[in-house]
mmCIF file of C-alpha atoms in Angstrom:
data_model
loop_
_atom_site.group_PDB
_atom_site.id
_atom_site.type_symbol
_atom_site.label_atom_id
_atom_site.label_comp_id
_atom_site.label_asym_id
_atom_site.label_seq_id
_atom_site.Cartn_x
_atom_site.Cartn_y
_atom_site.Cartn_z
ATOM 1 C CA UNK A 935 73.246 262.052 81.250
ATOM 2 C CA UNK A 936 71.208 265.014 83.816
ATOM 3 C CA UNK A 937 70.381 269.082 83.129
ATOM 4 C CA UNK A 938 71.110 271.549 86.078
ATOM 5 C CA UNK A 939 71.457 275.395 86.804
ATOM 6 C CA UNK A 940 74.511 277.325 87.869
ATOM 7 C CA UNK A 941 73.330 279.443 89.733
ATOM 8 C CA UNK A 942 75.776 281.885 89.482
ATOM 9 C CA UNK A 943 73.593 282.981 86.672
ATOM 10 C CA UNK A 944 71.780 284.602 89.548
ATOM 11 C CA UNK A 945 73.195 287.747 91.125
ATOM 12 C CA UNK A 946 74.028 287.107 94.392
ATOM 13 C CA UNK A 947 71.641 289.440 96.361
ATOM 14 C CA UNK A 948 68.484 287.206 95.630
ATOM 15 C CA UNK A 949 70.132 284.036 95.366
ATOM 16 C CA UNK A 950 70.545 284.641 98.696
ATOM 17 C CA UNK A 951 67.542 287.647 99.849
ATOM 18 C CA UNK A 952 64.929 285.015 97.901
ATOM 19 C CA UNK A 953 66.300 281.672 97.316
ATOM 20 C CA UNK A 954 62.570 280.346 97.941
ATOM 21 C CA UNK A 955 61.373 281.996 94.684
ATOM 22 C CA UNK A 956 65.035 280.823 92.443
ATOM 23 C CA UNK A 957 64.190 277.409 93.502
ATOM 24 C CA UNK A 958 61.156 277.177 92.359
ATOM 25 C CA UNK A 959 61.951 278.878 89.553
ATOM 26 C CA UNK A 960 64.744 276.791 88.048
ATOM 27 C CA UNK A 961 62.568 274.143 89.396
ATOM 28 C CA UNK A 962 59.328 274.399 87.078
ATOM 29 C CA UNK A 963 60.933 275.473 83.343
ATOM 30 C CA UNK A 964 61.939 271.568 84.023
ATOM 31 C CA UNK A 965 65.935 271.297 85.392
ATOM 32 C CA UNK A 966 66.538 268.874 87.722
ATOM 33 C CA UNK A 967 69.319 270.017 89.207
ATOM 34 C CA UNK A 968 71.242 273.198 90.411
ATOM 35 C CA UNK A 969 75.189 273.236 91.023
ATOM 36 C CA UNK A 970 75.769 275.754 93.930
ATOM 37 C CA UNK A 971 78.135 278.269 93.777
ATOM 38 C CA UNK A 972 79.141 278.769 96.798
ATOM 39 C CA UNK A 973 78.300 277.409 100.553
ATOM 40 C CA UNK A 974 74.791 278.417 100.999
ATOM 41 C CA UNK A 975 72.383 276.379 102.823
ATOM 42 C CA UNK A 976 69.908 275.084 101.020
ATOM 43 C CA UNK A 977 68.742 271.426 101.875
ATOM 44 C CA UNK A 978 65.002 272.451 102.666
ATOM 45 C CA UNK A 979 64.400 273.900 99.411
ATOM 46 C CA UNK A 980 66.084 270.874 97.002
ATOM 47 C CA UNK A 981 63.469 268.372 99.235
ATOM 48 C CA UNK A 982 60.493 271.516 99.025
ATOM 49 C CA UNK A 983 61.518 271.150 94.997
ATOM 50 C CA UNK A 984 62.728 267.843 94.045
ATOM 51 C CA UNK A 985 65.796 269.054 93.179
ATOM 52 C CA UNK A 986 69.443 267.856 93.365
ATOM 53 C CA UNK A 987 72.735 269.342 94.402
ATOM 54 C CA UNK A 988 75.059 268.749 91.282
ATOM 55 C CA UNK A 989 78.146 269.748 92.705
ATOM 56 C CA UNK A 990 79.265 272.551 95.184
ATOM 57 C CA UNK A 991 81.717 275.216 92.928
ATOM 58 C CA UNK A 992 84.740 276.630 95.180
ATOM 59 C CA UNK A 993 88.380 278.156 94.499
ATOM 60 C CA UNK A 994 91.643 275.965 95.455
ATOM 61 C CA UNK A 995 91.944 277.268 98.261
ATOM 62 C CA UNK A 996 88.564 275.730 99.271
ATOM 63 C CA UNK A 997 90.404 272.483 99.558
ATOM 64 C CA UNK A 998 91.794 273.088 103.090
ATOM 65 C CA UNK A 999 88.509 273.342 104.593
ATOM 66 C CA UNK A 1000 88.298 269.334 104.074
ATOM 67 C CA UNK A 1001 86.451 268.870 107.634
ATOM 68 C CA UNK A 1002 83.140 271.676 106.510
ATOM 69 C CA UNK A 1003 83.022 270.880 103.340
ATOM 70 C CA UNK A 1004 82.661 267.439 103.262
ATOM 71 C CA UNK A 1005 79.774 268.153 106.263
ATOM 72 C CA UNK A 1006 77.778 270.811 103.654
ATOM 73 C CA UNK A 1007 78.192 267.895 100.608
ATOM 74 C CA UNK A 1008 76.891 265.091 102.577
ATOM 75 C CA UNK A 1009 73.702 267.455 104.672
ATOM 76 C CA UNK A 1010 72.939 269.012 100.472
ATOM 77 C CA UNK A 1011 73.379 264.462 99.413
ATOM 78 C CA UNK A 1012 76.162 266.564 96.392
ATOM 79 C CA UNK A 1013 78.194 263.648 95.087
ATOM 80 C CA UNK A 1014 80.379 266.411 92.840
ATOM 81 C CA UNK A 1015 83.107 269.151 94.208
ATOM 82 C CA UNK A 1016 84.240 272.259 91.026
ATOM 83 C CA UNK A 1017 87.928 273.769 91.263
ATOM 84 C CA UNK A 1018 88.255 276.598 89.888
ATOM 85 C CA UNK A 1019 91.714 278.993 90.268
ATOM 86 C CA UNK A 1020 95.039 278.413 91.559
ATOM 87 C CA UNK A 1021 95.772 279.105 94.460
ATOM 88 C CA UNK A 1022 95.833 282.778 95.101
ATOM 89 C CA UNK A 1023 93.993 282.126 92.641
ATOM 90 C CA UNK A 1024 95.852 285.230 90.433
ATOM 91 C CA UNK A 1025 99.174 283.661 90.980
ATOM 92 C CA UNK A 1026 99.088 281.988 87.184
ATOM 93 C CA UNK A 1027 102.464 281.339 87.629
ATOM 94 C CA UNK A 1028 103.537 278.143 85.858
ATOM 95 C CA UNK A 1029 105.093 277.131 89.541
ATOM 96 C CA UNK A 1030 102.060 277.833 91.337
ATOM 97 C CA UNK A 1031 99.473 275.825 88.630
ATOM 98 C CA UNK A 1032 101.776 272.388 89.887
ATOM 99 C CA UNK A 1033 101.034 273.296 93.684
ATOM 100 C CA UNK A 1034 97.536 273.582 93.345
ATOM 101 C CA UNK A 1035 97.798 270.511 91.604
ATOM 102 C CA UNK A 1036 99.402 268.525 94.719
ATOM 103 C CA UNK A 1037 96.913 270.560 96.510
ATOM 104 C CA UNK A 1038 93.623 268.575 93.960
ATOM 105 C CA UNK A 1039 95.430 265.218 94.186
ATOM 106 C CA UNK A 1040 95.325 264.841 98.000
ATOM 107 C CA UNK A 1041 92.279 266.655 98.708
ATOM 108 C CA UNK A 1042 90.441 264.512 95.840
ATOM 109 C CA UNK A 1043 91.823 261.223 96.829
ATOM 110 C CA UNK A 1044 90.660 262.043 100.359
ATOM 111 C CA UNK A 1045 87.325 263.370 98.543
ATOM 112 C CA UNK A 1046 86.660 260.024 97.064
ATOM 113 C CA UNK A 1047 86.840 257.463 99.449
ATOM 114 C CA UNK A 1048 83.397 259.244 100.842
ATOM 115 C CA UNK A 1049 82.025 259.388 97.664
ATOM 116 C CA UNK A 1050 83.245 263.118 95.828
ATOM 117 C CA UNK A 1051 84.180 263.534 93.032
ATOM 118 C CA UNK A 1052 86.318 265.908 92.027
ATOM 119 C CA UNK A 1053 86.294 267.979 88.714
ATOM 120 C CA UNK A 1054 88.962 271.238 87.607
ATOM 121 C CA UNK A 1055 86.819 273.924 86.525
ATOM 122 C CA UNK A 1056 88.721 276.187 83.415
ATOM 123 C CA UNK A 1057 88.385 279.114 82.670
ATOM 124 C CA UNK A 1058 90.422 281.914 80.668
ATOM 125 C CA UNK A 1059 94.013 282.308 82.761
ATOM 126 C CA UNK A 1060 94.755 278.362 81.968
ATOM 127 C CA UNK A 1061 95.373 278.823 77.880
ATOM 128 C CA UNK A 1062 97.461 281.694 78.153
ATOM 129 C CA UNK A 1063 101.219 280.888 77.440
ATOM 130 C CA UNK A 1064 104.412 281.609 80.342
ATOM 131 C CA UNK A 1065 106.574 284.544 79.031
ATOM 132 C CA UNK A 1066 109.612 281.697 79.276
ATOM 133 C CA UNK A 1067 108.181 278.759 77.611
ATOM 134 C CA UNK A 1068 104.848 277.792 75.202
ATOM 135 C CA UNK A 1069 103.532 275.778 78.318
ATOM 136 C CA UNK A 1070 100.014 276.642 79.537
ATOM 137 C CA UNK A 1071 98.230 275.871 83.160
ATOM 138 C CA UNK A 1072 96.628 273.774 81.499
ATOM 139 C CA UNK A 1073 100.040 272.442 80.217
ATOM 140 C CA UNK A 1074 100.340 272.073 83.775
ATOM 141 C CA UNK A 1075 96.856 270.552 84.715
ATOM 142 C CA UNK A 1076 96.235 267.933 82.348
ATOM 143 C CA UNK A 1077 100.009 266.458 82.884
ATOM 144 C CA UNK A 1078 100.065 266.269 86.532
ATOM 145 C CA UNK A 1079 95.680 265.767 87.528
ATOM 146 C CA UNK A 1080 95.870 262.373 89.335
ATOM 147 C CA UNK A 1081 93.090 261.553 85.966
ATOM 148 C CA UNK A 1082 92.192 259.129 88.135
ATOM 149 C CA UNK A 1083 90.476 261.058 90.796
ATOM 150 C CA UNK A 1084 90.291 264.147 88.940
ATOM 151 C CA UNK A 1085 87.705 265.419 85.956
ATOM 152 C CA UNK A 1086 87.363 268.093 84.321
ATOM 153 C CA UNK A 1087 84.900 270.497 84.017
ATOM 154 C CA UNK A 1088 85.085 272.431 80.872
ATOM 155 C CA UNK A 1089 83.381 275.840 80.164
ATOM 156 C CA UNK A 1090 82.234 275.921 76.545
ATOM 157 C CA UNK A 1091 81.871 280.230 76.841
ATOM 158 C CA UNK A 1092 85.499 280.371 77.663
ATOM 159 C CA UNK A 1093 86.279 277.509 75.410
ATOM 160 C CA UNK A 1094 85.111 279.914 73.331
ATOM 161 C CA UNK A 1095 86.101 283.362 74.255
ATOM 162 C CA UNK A 1096 89.676 282.575 74.170
ATOM 163 C CA UNK A 1097 89.930 281.677 70.877
ATOM 164 C CA UNK A 1098 89.864 277.837 72.164
ATOM 165 C CA UNK A 1099 87.199 275.514 69.239
ATOM 166 C CA UNK A 1100 85.348 273.873 71.848
ATOM 167 C CA UNK A 1101 84.167 270.520 69.119
ATOM 168 C CA UNK A 1102 88.024 270.367 69.078
ATOM 169 C CA UNK A 1103 89.184 270.182 72.773
ATOM 170 C CA UNK A 1104 86.088 267.463 73.501
ATOM 171 C CA UNK A 1105 87.385 265.429 71.416
ATOM 172 C CA UNK A 1106 90.689 265.685 72.535
ATOM 173 C CA UNK A 1107 89.968 265.380 76.527
ATOM 174 C CA UNK A 1108 87.030 263.353 75.273
ATOM 175 C CA UNK A 1109 88.353 261.116 78.471
ATOM 176 C CA UNK A 1110 88.618 262.648 81.074
ATOM 177 C CA UNK A 1111 85.461 265.647 80.783
ATOM 178 C CA UNK A 1112 83.731 264.398 83.574
ATOM 179 C CA UNK A 1113 81.425 267.639 83.421
ATOM 180 C CA UNK A 1114 80.327 270.793 81.321
ATOM 181 C CA UNK A 1115 79.193 273.829 81.673
ATOM 182 C CA UNK A 1116 76.918 275.077 78.444
ATOM 183 C CA UNK A 1117 77.680 278.351 77.797
ATOM 184 C CA UNK A 1118 77.121 281.111 74.881
ATOM 185 C CA UNK A 1119 78.341 284.263 73.839
ATOM 186 C CA UNK A 1120 77.121 286.951 71.415
ATOM 187 C CA UNK A 1121 80.050 289.493 70.722
ATOM 188 C CA UNK A 1122 81.951 289.257 73.641
ATOM 189 C CA UNK A 1123 77.975 289.447 76.568
ATOM 190 C CA UNK A 1124 76.495 286.185 78.231
ATOM 191 C CA UNK A 1125 73.617 285.502 76.527
ATOM 192 C CA UNK A 1126 70.955 283.696 76.962
ATOM 193 C CA UNK A 1127 71.761 279.009 74.900
ATOM 194 C CA UNK A 1128 71.019 279.497 71.823
ATOM 195 C CA UNK A 1129 71.548 283.345 70.302
ATOM 196 C CA UNK A 1130 75.463 283.744 70.432
ATOM 197 C CA UNK A 1131 78.487 282.700 68.044
ATOM 198 C CA UNK A 1132 78.921 279.110 70.464
ATOM 199 C CA UNK A 1133 79.122 276.229 68.248
ATOM 200 C CA UNK A 1134 76.633 274.578 69.855
ATOM 201 C CA UNK A 1135 74.950 272.692 67.972
ATOM 202 C CA UNK A 1136 78.015 271.074 66.895
ATOM 203 C CA UNK A 1137 79.100 270.538 70.395
ATOM 204 C CA UNK A 1138 75.719 268.443 71.202
ATOM 205 C CA UNK A 1139 77.489 265.924 68.684
ATOM 206 C CA UNK A 1140 80.292 264.800 70.175
ATOM 207 C CA UNK A 1141 78.074 264.529 73.694
ATOM 208 C CA UNK A 1142 78.444 261.192 72.350
ATOM 209 C CA UNK A 1143 82.582 260.123 72.821
ATOM 210 C CA UNK A 1144 82.357 261.772 76.848
ATOM 211 C CA UNK A 1145 82.052 258.515 78.222
ATOM 212 C CA UNK A 1146 81.878 260.092 81.737
ATOM 213 C CA UNK A 1147 80.072 262.917 81.150
ATOM 214 C CA UNK A 1148 76.813 263.013 84.061
ATOM 215 C CA UNK A 1149 75.938 266.958 84.807
ATOM 216 C CA UNK A 1150 76.028 269.428 81.841
ATOM 217 C CA UNK A 1151 75.144 272.316 83.422
ATOM 218 C CA UNK A 1152 73.266 276.107 82.321
ATOM 219 C CA UNK A 1153 75.278 278.877 82.729
ATOM 220 C CA UNK A 1154 76.306 282.740 82.337
ATOM 221 C CA UNK A 1155 76.711 285.708 83.351
ATOM 222 C CA UNK A 1156 75.658 287.648 86.486
ATOM 223 C CA UNK A 1157 72.084 289.173 85.133
ATOM 224 C CA UNK A 1158 68.329 290.275 86.748
ATOM 225 C CA UNK A 1159 67.491 288.540 83.523
ATOM 226 C CA UNK A 1160 68.735 285.046 84.734
ATOM 227 C CA UNK A 1161 64.525 283.881 85.390
ATOM 228 C CA UNK A 1162 64.687 284.573 81.804
ATOM 229 C CA UNK A 1163 67.777 283.573 80.150
ATOM 230 C CA UNK A 1164 67.192 280.463 82.108
ATOM 231 C CA UNK A 1165 64.737 279.403 80.717
ATOM 232 C CA UNK A 1166 65.251 280.368 77.292
ATOM 233 C CA UNK A 1167 68.117 277.626 77.496
ATOM 234 C CA UNK A 1168 66.064 275.026 79.494
ATOM 235 C CA UNK A 1169 63.948 275.550 75.416
ATOM 236 C CA UNK A 1170 66.930 275.508 73.656
ATOM 237 C CA UNK A 1171 67.892 272.863 74.986
ATOM 238 C CA UNK A 1172 64.306 270.766 74.192
ATOM 239 C CA UNK A 1173 63.812 271.535 71.365
ATOM 240 C CA UNK A 1174 67.176 269.880 70.505
ATOM 241 C CA UNK A 1175 66.122 267.053 71.963
ATOM 242 C CA UNK A 1176 69.526 267.609 74.372
ATOM 243 C CA UNK A 1177 66.769 267.310 77.837
#
């Protein structure tokens, strides 16, 4: 497994206005890769600081721009695409999630030919039960996403906030998990790894079960303290022999 930084932790203005400072800091801390939270031209900075672009993160509707996406991924030598949320984002109906699965499955087939793996990234709304029955959007995703082409990008923090035990979830869905976002929270507030309530040490013990997992990404909510949070998170992981 390789360790990277989800640059979503930086405020958008900082990332757009001072990208060289951001990339240099991430490399100096010791990360091997960055995950791009949106399309940002950074191929020269990746080369300059010997960083890998582990993934590009987009909404489901972004999959419709196949040619542009593939061109961006190719320029950044990026082999992963993390997809968040349903079509239209706010429409969390089971029918819309089913339609979203069809779009993701079709796109994943095309990206696979180009050597790109698609992963679905969860938030909290995927686990809210329908008012009509006990089915959740995640039940739809788990049933209808093509397991041969679409992996799960599991966000540990969102699982924790929804009251789901991340350890049990990882064990139950181990065969589908291909990408992981490590997060920590203290009383609902996003913090550096090891400084909150998430059972990170127990979660780490499940990693041997995740045979398809290649990337561990450190993530937190955008903050002015992103440089410090990334540094403290990396020290926590190194102290616990994760990197």
